[in-house]
Amino acid sequence: MKDKQKRKKEDRTWAEAARMVLEKYSDAPMTPRQILSVIETEEIKETRFLGVEKGTTQSTYSTRSGSSPLACLNAVLHSNSRPDDGIFYKLPGRINLFTLKKNAHRWSKNTPATEGEDCE
């Protein structure tokens, strides 16, 4: 059973992990760093955090691709927050605050839903 759960966690995409976090904590928009923190704390996705590098004060992240989990998550959030087909919504005028598109109407004063658009 644990092998199955571990496999699911490793196979989960950044978009799926971020969606799970934003669904669970839909009471406020979150930054990519906050979303990543929840992903790591609740072990929603394997991030392969290595900790602080010896002799420095900077945290070092490592994944199979060699890129930072925060950079991956940030790219996924931005690329999936496009107006037509994205699942995330970046709050206008705010630096890096995201919510799910279905919750966008609660957080955006300047962007009313267009006619025929489903905001559920």
PDB file of C-alpha atoms in Angstrom:
ATOM      1  CA  MET A   1       0.000   0.000   0.000  1.00  0.00           C
ATOM      2  CA  LYS A   2       2.775   2.435   0.900  1.00  0.00           C
ATOM      3  CA  ASP A   3       4.553   1.635  -2.387  1.00  0.00           C
ATOM      4  CA  LYS A   4       1.385   2.583  -4.254  1.00  0.00           C
ATOM      5  CA  GLN A   5       1.088   5.881  -2.340  1.00  0.00           C
ATOM      6  CA  LYS A   6       4.766   6.654  -2.925  1.00  0.00           C
ATOM      7  CA  ARG A   7       4.405   5.929  -6.630  1.00  0.00           C
ATOM      8  CA  LYS A   8       1.366   8.230  -6.807  1.00  0.00           C
ATOM      9  CA  LYS A   9       3.291  10.998  -5.059  1.00  0.00           C
ATOM     10  CA  GLU A  10       6.228  10.666  -7.466  1.00  0.00           C
ATOM     11  CA  ASP A  11       3.973  10.548 -10.528  1.00  0.00           C
ATOM     12  CA  ARG A  12       1.967  13.602  -9.494  1.00  0.00           C
ATOM     13  CA  THR A  13       2.656  16.676 -11.638  1.00  0.00           C
ATOM     14  CA  TRP A  14       3.403  20.132 -10.265  1.00  0.00           C
ATOM     15  CA  ALA A  15       0.054  21.338 -11.619  1.00  0.00           C
ATOM     16  CA  GLU A  16      -1.823  18.550  -9.808  1.00  0.00           C
ATOM     17  CA  ALA A  17       0.052  19.214  -6.568  1.00  0.00           C
ATOM     18  CA  ALA A  18      -0.594  22.969  -6.756  1.00  0.00           C
ATOM     19  CA  ARG A  19      -4.274  22.370  -7.560  1.00  0.00           C
ATOM     20  CA  MET A  20      -4.604  20.097  -4.516  1.00  0.00           C
ATOM     21  CA  VAL A  21      -3.055  22.753  -2.254  1.00  0.00           C
ATOM     22  CA  LEU A  22      -5.176  25.594  -3.626  1.00  0.00           C
ATOM     23  CA  GLU A  23      -8.343  23.488  -3.296  1.00  0.00           C
ATOM     24  CA  LYS A  24      -7.541  22.606   0.297  1.00  0.00           C
ATOM     25  CA  TYR A  25      -6.540  26.151   1.272  1.00  0.00           C
ATOM     26  CA  SER A  26      -8.979  28.134  -0.855  1.00  0.00           C
ATOM     27  CA  ASP A  27      -9.546  30.752   1.854  1.00  0.00           C
ATOM     28  CA  ALA A  28      -6.837  33.030   0.378  1.00  0.00           C
ATOM     29  CA  PRO A  29      -4.585  33.298  -2.682  1.00  0.00           C
ATOM     30  CA  MET A  30      -1.069  31.942  -2.192  1.00  0.00           C
ATOM     31  CA  THR A  31       2.420  32.652  -3.499  1.00  0.00           C
ATOM     32  CA  PRO A  32       4.418  29.887  -5.209  1.00  0.00           C
ATOM     33  CA  ARG A  33       6.681  29.717  -2.146  1.00  0.00           C
ATOM     34  CA  GLN A  34       3.656  29.183   0.148  1.00  0.00           C
ATOM     35  CA  ILE A  35       2.252  26.511  -2.171  1.00  0.00           C
ATOM     36  CA  LEU A  36       5.629  24.741  -2.269  1.00  0.00           C
ATOM     37  CA  SER A  37       5.854  24.860   1.504  1.00  0.00           C
ATOM     38  CA  VAL A  38       2.501  23.052   1.811  1.00  0.00           C
ATOM     39  CA  ILE A  39       3.504  20.541  -0.880  1.00  0.00           C
ATOM     40  CA  GLU A  40       6.661  19.709   1.064  1.00  0.00           C
ATOM     41  CA  THR A  41       5.065  19.737   4.528  1.00  0.00           C
ATOM     42  CA  GLU A  42       2.154  17.524   3.534  1.00  0.00           C
ATOM     43  CA  GLU A  43       4.334  15.437   1.191  1.00  0.00           C
ATOM     44  CA  ILE A  44       1.946  15.915  -1.721  1.00  0.00           C
ATOM     45  CA  LYS A  45       4.723  15.570  -4.301  1.00  0.00           C
ATOM     46  CA  GLU A  46       8.269  14.275  -4.120  1.00  0.00           C
ATOM     47  CA  THR A  47      10.544  17.341  -4.174  1.00  0.00           C
ATOM     48  CA  ARG A  48      13.844  15.778  -3.099  1.00  0.00           C
ATOM     49  CA  PHE A  49      14.797  18.585  -0.736  1.00  0.00           C
ATOM     50  CA  LEU A  50      18.427  18.230   0.298  1.00  0.00           C
ATOM     51  CA  GLY A  51      18.601  21.002   2.898  1.00  0.00           C
ATOM     52  CA  VAL A  52      21.248  23.615   3.550  1.00  0.00           C
ATOM     53  CA  GLU A  53      24.523  23.143   1.708  1.00  0.00           C
ATOM     54  CA  LYS A  54      27.531  22.803   3.995  1.00  0.00           C
ATOM     55  CA  GLY A  55      29.343  26.103   4.521  1.00  0.00           C
ATOM     56  CA  THR A  56      26.504  28.252   3.150  1.00  0.00           C
ATOM     57  CA  THR A  57      23.210  29.637   4.356  1.00  0.00           C
ATOM     58  CA  GLN A  58      21.311  28.886   1.146  1.00  0.00           C
ATOM     59  CA  SER A  59      18.937  25.955   0.783  1.00  0.00           C
ATOM     60  CA  THR A  60      19.687  23.600  -2.052  1.00  0.00           C
ATOM     61  CA  TYR A  61      16.957  21.785  -3.933  1.00  0.00           C
ATOM     62  CA  SER A  62      17.504  18.836  -6.195  1.00  0.00           C
ATOM     63  CA  THR A  63      15.154  16.900  -8.431  1.00  0.00           C
ATOM     64  CA  ARG A  64      15.724  14.363 -11.177  1.00  0.00           C
ATOM     65  CA  SER A  65      15.868  17.145 -13.751  1.00  0.00           C
ATOM     66  CA  GLY A  66      18.298  19.165 -11.646  1.00  0.00           C
ATOM     67  CA  SER A  67      16.043  22.212 -11.468  1.00  0.00           C
ATOM     68  CA  SER A  68      14.652  23.866  -8.382  1.00  0.00           C
ATOM     69  CA  PRO A  69      11.156  22.801  -7.272  1.00  0.00           C
ATOM     70  CA  LEU A  70      10.257  26.471  -6.764  1.00  0.00           C
ATOM     71  CA  ALA A  71      11.304  27.297 -10.339  1.00  0.00           C
ATOM     72  CA  CYS A  72       9.288  24.337 -11.684  1.00  0.00           C
ATOM     73  CA  LEU A  73       6.222  25.280  -9.665  1.00  0.00           C
ATOM     74  CA  ASN A  74       6.506  28.937 -10.666  1.00  0.00           C
ATOM     75  CA  ALA A  75       6.710  28.021 -14.367  1.00  0.00           C
ATOM     76  CA  VAL A  76       3.702  25.699 -14.083  1.00  0.00           C
ATOM     77  CA  LEU A  77       1.605  28.304 -12.275  1.00  0.00           C
ATOM     78  CA  HIS A  78       2.410  30.994 -14.851  1.00  0.00           C
ATOM     79  CA  SER A  79       1.927  28.761 -17.894  1.00  0.00           C
ATOM     80  CA  ASN A  80      -1.370  27.417 -16.522  1.00  0.00           C
ATOM     81  CA  SER A  81      -2.808  30.818 -15.635  1.00  0.00           C
ATOM     82  CA  ARG A  82      -3.592  31.806 -19.208  1.00  0.00           C
ATOM     83  CA  PRO A  83      -7.034  33.371 -19.677  1.00  0.00           C
ATOM     84  CA  ASP A  84      -8.512  30.742 -21.994  1.00  0.00           C
ATOM     85  CA  ASP A  85      -7.465  27.327 -20.780  1.00  0.00           C
ATOM     86  CA  GLY A  86      -5.531  27.684 -17.529  1.00  0.00           C
ATOM     87  CA  ILE A  87      -6.655  26.177 -14.224  1.00  0.00           C
ATOM     88  CA  PHE A  88      -4.927  28.816 -12.105  1.00  0.00           C
ATOM     89  CA  TYR A  89      -5.624  32.524 -11.818  1.00  0.00           C
ATOM     90  CA  LYS A  90      -2.918  35.109 -11.156  1.00  0.00           C
ATOM     91  CA  LEU A  91      -4.326  38.105  -9.346  1.00  0.00           C
ATOM     92  CA  PRO A  92      -3.901  41.228 -11.479  1.00  0.00           C
ATOM     93  CA  GLY A  93      -1.700  43.941 -10.017  1.00  0.00           C
ATOM     94  CA  ARG A  94      -0.271  41.533  -7.450  1.00  0.00           C
ATOM     95  CA  ILE A  95       3.127  39.917  -7.661  1.00  0.00           C
ATOM     96  CA  ASN A  96       2.869  36.127  -7.704  1.00  0.00           C
ATOM     97  CA  LEU A  97      -0.464  35.570  -5.959  1.00  0.00           C
ATOM     98  CA  PHE A  98      -2.400  32.617  -7.347  1.00  0.00           C
ATOM     99  CA  THR A  99      -5.734  30.949  -6.786  1.00  0.00           C
ATOM    100  CA  LEU A 100      -7.787  28.453  -8.754  1.00  0.00           C
ATOM    101  CA  LYS A 101      -9.615  29.949 -11.708  1.00  0.00           C
ATOM    102  CA  LYS A 102     -12.928  28.693 -10.303  1.00  0.00           C
ATOM    103  CA  ASN A 103     -12.314  30.873  -7.192  1.00  0.00           C
ATOM    104  CA  ALA A 104     -11.086  33.923  -9.110  1.00  0.00           C
ATOM    105  CA  HIS A 105     -14.351  35.836  -8.776  1.00  0.00           C
ATOM    106  CA  ARG A 106     -13.818  36.022  -4.989  1.00  0.00           C
ATOM    107  CA  TRP A 107     -10.422  37.689  -5.245  1.00  0.00           C
ATOM    108  CA  SER A 108     -10.554  39.870  -8.345  1.00  0.00           C
ATOM    109  CA  LYS A 109     -12.350  43.205  -8.027  1.00  0.00           C
ATOM    110  CA  ASN A 110     -11.151  44.461 -11.416  1.00  0.00           C
ATOM    111  CA  THR A 111     -11.831  41.358 -13.491  1.00  0.00           C
ATOM    112  CA  PRO A 112     -15.536  40.506 -13.620  1.00  0.00           C
ATOM    113  CA  ALA A 113     -16.486  37.174 -15.156  1.00  0.00           C
ATOM    114  CA  THR A 114     -17.445  37.529 -18.789  1.00  0.00           C
ATOM    115  CA  GLU A 115     -20.875  36.463 -19.893  1.00  0.00           C
ATOM    116  CA  GLY A 116     -21.152  32.735 -20.421  1.00  0.00           C
ATOM    117  CA  GLU A 117     -17.971  32.006 -18.459  1.00  0.00           C
ATOM    118  CA  ASP A 118     -18.346  29.362 -15.783  1.00  0.00           C
ATOM    119  CA  CYS A 119     -16.679  30.447 -12.518  1.00  0.00           C
ATOM    120  CA  GLU A 120     -17.621  27.380 -10.454  1.00  0.00           C
TER     121      GLU A 120
END
